[in-house]
């Protein structure tokens, strides 16, 4: 992928991918244990993804991993991983019939009737899960790449004059 094997990307970003998984599990566990959304929302997969994107922007140049193409590859893997976990939490809610932080109205805009895609108002639906897999796994990497690219432009090593 972009001149490097997938294994190199995963090895390079392993700590961030593990952190995404830990934060996802903690957030899910807190919500299923009855912690109010106001408390569980501070444990954020999106926050980890954002920090990861900014870190990759710095790290690709400083650690010699590559440049803009590789930066997109890192964000793509991170986006697919994070959105797959969110989709799994939604499927868990469907199967158990119990809402979790990924399906409650506070984090599912169609529950307020503001859905241009026509998704059901209940966050426990397969359309919601599929939207994370398709829309989330496309938009998250693009946004991460754009943010990381700004960091990369500012921090990349310059060739000596």
PDB file of C-alpha atoms in Angstrom:
ATOM      1  CA  UNK A   1       0.000   0.000   0.000  1.00  0.00           C
ATOM      2  CA  UNK A   2       1.596   3.240  -1.152  1.00  0.00           C
ATOM      3  CA  UNK A   3       4.984   1.536  -1.460  1.00  0.00           C
ATOM      4  CA  UNK A   4       4.989  -0.260   1.898  1.00  0.00           C
ATOM      5  CA  UNK A   5       3.510  -3.545   3.047  1.00  0.00           C
ATOM      6  CA  UNK A   6       0.470  -3.417   5.334  1.00  0.00           C
ATOM      7  CA  UNK A   7       2.536  -5.026   8.101  1.00  0.00           C
ATOM      8  CA  UNK A   8       4.851  -1.986   8.224  1.00  0.00           C
ATOM      9  CA  UNK A   9       1.908   0.362   8.662  1.00  0.00           C
ATOM     10  CA  UNK A  10       0.454  -1.759  11.453  1.00  0.00           C
ATOM     11  CA  UNK A  11       3.834  -2.059  13.193  1.00  0.00           C
ATOM     12  CA  UNK A  12       4.426   1.705  12.927  1.00  0.00           C
ATOM     13  CA  UNK A  13       1.053   2.590  14.414  1.00  0.00           C
ATOM     14  CA  UNK A  14       0.575  -0.354  16.787  1.00  0.00           C
ATOM     15  CA  UNK A  15       0.545   1.779  19.992  1.00  0.00           C
ATOM     16  CA  UNK A  16      -2.156   4.090  18.627  1.00  0.00           C
ATOM     17  CA  UNK A  17      -4.242   1.169  17.327  1.00  0.00           C
ATOM     18  CA  UNK A  18      -4.021  -0.520  20.729  1.00  0.00           C
ATOM     19  CA  UNK A  19      -5.019   2.732  22.435  1.00  0.00           C
ATOM     20  CA  UNK A  20      -8.045   3.030  20.115  1.00  0.00           C
ATOM     21  CA  UNK A  21      -9.108  -0.486  21.117  1.00  0.00           C
ATOM     22  CA  UNK A  22      -8.589   0.159  24.837  1.00  0.00           C
ATOM     23  CA  UNK A  23     -10.497   3.454  24.772  1.00  0.00           C
ATOM     24  CA  UNK A  24     -13.328   1.871  22.741  1.00  0.00           C
ATOM     25  CA  UNK A  25     -13.631  -0.991  25.220  1.00  0.00           C
ATOM     26  CA  UNK A  26     -13.456   1.342  28.229  1.00  0.00           C
ATOM     27  CA  UNK A  27     -16.104   3.658  26.774  1.00  0.00           C
ATOM     28  CA  UNK A  28     -18.363   0.730  25.902  1.00  0.00           C
ATOM     29  CA  UNK A  29     -17.836  -0.875  29.300  1.00  0.00           C
ATOM     30  CA  UNK A  30     -18.548   2.347  31.175  1.00  0.00           C
ATOM     31  CA  UNK A  31     -21.790   2.918  29.297  1.00  0.00           C
ATOM     32  CA  UNK A  32     -22.945  -0.680  29.764  1.00  0.00           C
ATOM     33  CA  UNK A  33     -22.105  -0.456  33.486  1.00  0.00           C
ATOM     34  CA  UNK A  34     -24.522   2.451  33.798  1.00  0.00           C
ATOM     35  CA  UNK A  35     -22.098   5.377  33.871  1.00  0.00           C
ATOM     36  CA  UNK A  36     -24.039   8.375  32.555  1.00  0.00           C
ATOM     37  CA  UNK A  37     -23.095   9.637  29.076  1.00  0.00           C
ATOM     38  CA  UNK A  38     -21.841  12.855  30.672  1.00  0.00           C
ATOM     39  CA  UNK A  39     -19.091  10.803  32.349  1.00  0.00           C
ATOM     40  CA  UNK A  40     -18.347   8.276  29.618  1.00  0.00           C
ATOM     41  CA  UNK A  41     -18.075  10.882  26.853  1.00  0.00           C
ATOM     42  CA  UNK A  42     -14.686  11.973  28.174  1.00  0.00           C
ATOM     43  CA  UNK A  43     -13.269   8.629  27.090  1.00  0.00           C
ATOM     44  CA  UNK A  44     -13.230   9.288  23.346  1.00  0.00           C
ATOM     45  CA  UNK A  45     -12.228   7.121  20.408  1.00  0.00           C
ATOM     46  CA  UNK A  46     -12.553  10.213  18.220  1.00  0.00           C
ATOM     47  CA  UNK A  47     -10.094  12.036  20.471  1.00  0.00           C
ATOM     48  CA  UNK A  48      -7.558   9.216  20.135  1.00  0.00           C
ATOM     49  CA  UNK A  49      -8.058   9.155  16.350  1.00  0.00           C
ATOM     50  CA  UNK A  50      -7.503  12.917  16.182  1.00  0.00           C
ATOM     51  CA  UNK A  51      -4.355  12.752  18.294  1.00  0.00           C
ATOM     52  CA  UNK A  52      -3.147   9.810  16.218  1.00  0.00           C
ATOM     53  CA  UNK A  53      -3.633  11.760  12.995  1.00  0.00           C
ATOM     54  CA  UNK A  54      -1.653  14.697  14.366  1.00  0.00           C
ATOM     55  CA  UNK A  55       1.079  12.393  15.665  1.00  0.00           C
ATOM     56  CA  UNK A  56       1.356  10.627  12.292  1.00  0.00           C
ATOM     57  CA  UNK A  57       1.762  14.018  10.616  1.00  0.00           C
ATOM     58  CA  UNK A  58       4.849  14.586  12.708  1.00  0.00           C
ATOM     59  CA  UNK A  59       6.126  11.010  12.810  1.00  0.00           C
ATOM     60  CA  UNK A  60       6.149  10.137   9.102  1.00  0.00           C
ATOM     61  CA  UNK A  61       8.851  12.700   8.442  1.00  0.00           C
ATOM     62  CA  UNK A  62      10.719  12.609  11.738  1.00  0.00           C
ATOM     63  CA  UNK A  63      10.966   8.820  11.884  1.00  0.00           C
ATOM     64  CA  UNK A  64      11.556   8.349   8.174  1.00  0.00           C
ATOM     65  CA  UNK A  65       8.365   6.399   7.526  1.00  0.00           C
ATOM     66  CA  UNK A  66       7.443   8.324   4.420  1.00  0.00           C
ATOM     67  CA  UNK A  67       5.440  11.329   3.389  1.00  0.00           C
ATOM     68  CA  UNK A  68       1.916  12.285   2.369  1.00  0.00           C
ATOM     69  CA  UNK A  69       1.011   8.947   0.724  1.00  0.00           C
ATOM     70  CA  UNK A  70       2.062   6.985   3.785  1.00  0.00           C
ATOM     71  CA  UNK A  71       0.293   9.503   6.014  1.00  0.00           C
ATOM     72  CA  UNK A  72      -2.950   8.722   4.200  1.00  0.00           C
ATOM     73  CA  UNK A  73      -2.320   4.980   4.569  1.00  0.00           C
ATOM     74  CA  UNK A  74      -1.871   5.343   8.326  1.00  0.00           C
ATOM     75  CA  UNK A  75      -5.088   7.344   8.640  1.00  0.00           C
ATOM     76  CA  UNK A  76      -6.935   4.856   6.443  1.00  0.00           C
ATOM     77  CA  UNK A  77      -5.977   1.918   8.667  1.00  0.00           C
ATOM     78  CA  UNK A  78      -6.779   3.910  11.801  1.00  0.00           C
ATOM     79  CA  UNK A  79     -10.135   5.005  10.378  1.00  0.00           C
ATOM     80  CA  UNK A  80     -11.150   1.508   9.329  1.00  0.00           C
ATOM     81  CA  UNK A  81     -10.113   0.082  12.708  1.00  0.00           C
ATOM     82  CA  UNK A  82     -11.927   2.716  14.764  1.00  0.00           C
ATOM     83  CA  UNK A  83     -15.109   2.665  12.701  1.00  0.00           C
ATOM     84  CA  UNK A  84     -15.218  -1.137  12.685  1.00  0.00           C
ATOM     85  CA  UNK A  85     -15.107  -1.115  16.477  1.00  0.00           C
ATOM     86  CA  UNK A  86     -17.918   1.438  16.641  1.00  0.00           C
ATOM     87  CA  UNK A  87     -19.969  -0.657  14.206  1.00  0.00           C
ATOM     88  CA  UNK A  88     -19.378  -3.714  16.407  1.00  0.00           C
ATOM     89  CA  UNK A  89     -20.695  -1.797  19.439  1.00  0.00           C
ATOM     90  CA  UNK A  90     -23.814  -0.906  17.451  1.00  0.00           C
ATOM     91  CA  UNK A  91     -24.316  -4.536  16.435  1.00  0.00           C
ATOM     92  CA  UNK A  92     -23.861  -5.535  20.092  1.00  0.00           C
ATOM     93  CA  UNK A  93     -26.663  -3.140  21.021  1.00  0.00           C
ATOM     94  CA  UNK A  94     -28.878  -4.628  18.289  1.00  0.00           C
ATOM     95  CA  UNK A  95     -28.207  -8.198  19.426  1.00  0.00           C
ATOM     96  CA  UNK A  96     -28.657  -7.508  23.152  1.00  0.00           C
ATOM     97  CA  UNK A  97     -31.441  -4.954  22.755  1.00  0.00           C
ATOM     98  CA  UNK A  98     -29.547  -2.720  25.187  1.00  0.00           C
ATOM     99  CA  UNK A  99     -28.363   0.722  24.159  1.00  0.00           C
ATOM    100  CA  UNK A 100     -24.759   1.672  24.723  1.00  0.00           C
ATOM    101  CA  UNK A 101     -22.913   4.942  24.279  1.00  0.00           C
ATOM    102  CA  UNK A 102     -22.672   4.371  20.516  1.00  0.00           C
ATOM    103  CA  UNK A 103     -26.455   4.086  20.041  1.00  0.00           C
ATOM    104  CA  UNK A 104     -27.983   6.548  22.517  1.00  0.00           C
ATOM    105  CA  UNK A 105     -29.710   9.693  21.214  1.00  0.00           C
ATOM    106  CA  UNK A 106     -26.920  11.997  22.449  1.00  0.00           C
ATOM    107  CA  UNK A 107     -24.532  10.373  19.959  1.00  0.00           C
ATOM    108  CA  UNK A 108     -26.960   9.391  17.204  1.00  0.00           C
ATOM    109  CA  UNK A 109     -28.276  12.512  15.376  1.00  0.00           C
ATOM    110  CA  UNK A 110     -31.151  10.771  13.507  1.00  0.00           C
ATOM    111  CA  UNK A 111     -32.877  10.246  16.869  1.00  0.00           C
ATOM    112  CA  UNK A 112     -33.651  13.981  16.788  1.00  0.00           C
ATOM    113  CA  UNK A 113     -35.238  13.650  13.340  1.00  0.00           C
ATOM    114  CA  UNK A 114     -32.266  15.265  11.543  1.00  0.00           C
ATOM    115  CA  UNK A 115     -31.347  12.469   9.152  1.00  0.00           C
ATOM    116  CA  UNK A 116     -31.002  13.139   5.422  1.00  0.00           C
ATOM    117  CA  UNK A 117     -30.159   9.445   4.816  1.00  0.00           C
ATOM    118  CA  UNK A 118     -33.465   8.179   6.199  1.00  0.00           C
ATOM    119  CA  UNK A 119     -32.002   6.056   9.001  1.00  0.00           C
ATOM    120  CA  UNK A 120     -34.375   4.907  11.757  1.00  0.00           C
ATOM    121  CA  UNK A 121     -34.591   7.149  14.834  1.00  0.00           C
ATOM    122  CA  UNK A 122     -33.303   4.343  17.095  1.00  0.00           C
ATOM    123  CA  UNK A 123     -29.489   4.060  17.112  1.00  0.00           C
ATOM    124  CA  UNK A 124     -29.706   0.277  17.308  1.00  0.00           C
ATOM    125  CA  UNK A 125     -29.963  -0.438  13.573  1.00  0.00           C
ATOM    126  CA  UNK A 126     -27.796  -2.001  10.913  1.00  0.00           C
ATOM    127  CA  UNK A 127     -27.947   1.118   8.740  1.00  0.00           C
ATOM    128  CA  UNK A 128     -26.181   3.011  11.514  1.00  0.00           C
ATOM    129  CA  UNK A 129     -23.479   0.321  11.750  1.00  0.00           C
ATOM    130  CA  UNK A 130     -23.033   0.222   7.974  1.00  0.00           C
ATOM    131  CA  UNK A 131     -22.817   4.024   7.855  1.00  0.00           C
ATOM    132  CA  UNK A 132     -19.847   3.872  10.225  1.00  0.00           C
ATOM    133  CA  UNK A 133     -18.183   1.234   8.085  1.00  0.00           C
ATOM    134  CA  UNK A 134     -18.693   3.092   4.828  1.00  0.00           C
ATOM    135  CA  UNK A 135     -19.019   6.812   5.530  1.00  0.00           C
ATOM    136  CA  UNK A 136     -16.874   6.826   8.672  1.00  0.00           C
ATOM    137  CA  UNK A 137     -14.131   4.713   7.158  1.00  0.00           C
ATOM    138  CA  UNK A 138     -13.971   7.101   4.185  1.00  0.00           C
ATOM    139  CA  UNK A 139     -14.352  10.503   5.874  1.00  0.00           C
ATOM    140  CA  UNK A 140     -12.310   9.842   9.018  1.00  0.00           C
ATOM    141  CA  UNK A 141      -9.127   9.014   7.061  1.00  0.00           C
ATOM    142  CA  UNK A 142      -9.548  12.045   4.795  1.00  0.00           C
ATOM    143  CA  UNK A 143      -9.989  14.417   7.725  1.00  0.00           C
ATOM    144  CA  UNK A 144      -7.076  12.763   9.554  1.00  0.00           C
ATOM    145  CA  UNK A 145      -4.903  13.011   6.455  1.00  0.00           C
ATOM    146  CA  UNK A 146      -5.720  16.707   6.016  1.00  0.00           C
ATOM    147  CA  UNK A 147      -4.917  17.514   9.644  1.00  0.00           C
ATOM    148  CA  UNK A 148      -1.797  15.352   9.622  1.00  0.00           C
ATOM    149  CA  UNK A 149      -0.659  16.929   6.356  1.00  0.00           C
ATOM    150  CA  UNK A 150      -0.671  20.378   7.938  1.00  0.00           C
ATOM    151  CA  UNK A 151       1.484  19.048  10.783  1.00  0.00           C
ATOM    152  CA  UNK A 152       3.731  17.276   8.293  1.00  0.00           C
ATOM    153  CA  UNK A 153       4.218  20.435   6.234  1.00  0.00           C
ATOM    154  CA  UNK A 154       5.240  22.377   9.322  1.00  0.00           C
ATOM    155  CA  UNK A 155       7.466  19.756  10.951  1.00  0.00           C
ATOM    156  CA  UNK A 156       9.077  17.756   8.170  1.00  0.00           C
ATOM    157  CA  UNK A 157      12.828  17.719   8.093  1.00  0.00           C
ATOM    158  CA  UNK A 158      14.277  20.094   5.603  1.00  0.00           C
ATOM    159  CA  UNK A 159      17.186  19.121   3.384  1.00  0.00           C
ATOM    160  CA  UNK A 160      20.394  21.044   4.193  1.00  0.00           C
ATOM    161  CA  UNK A 161      21.154  23.938   1.862  1.00  0.00           C
TER     162      UNK A 161
END
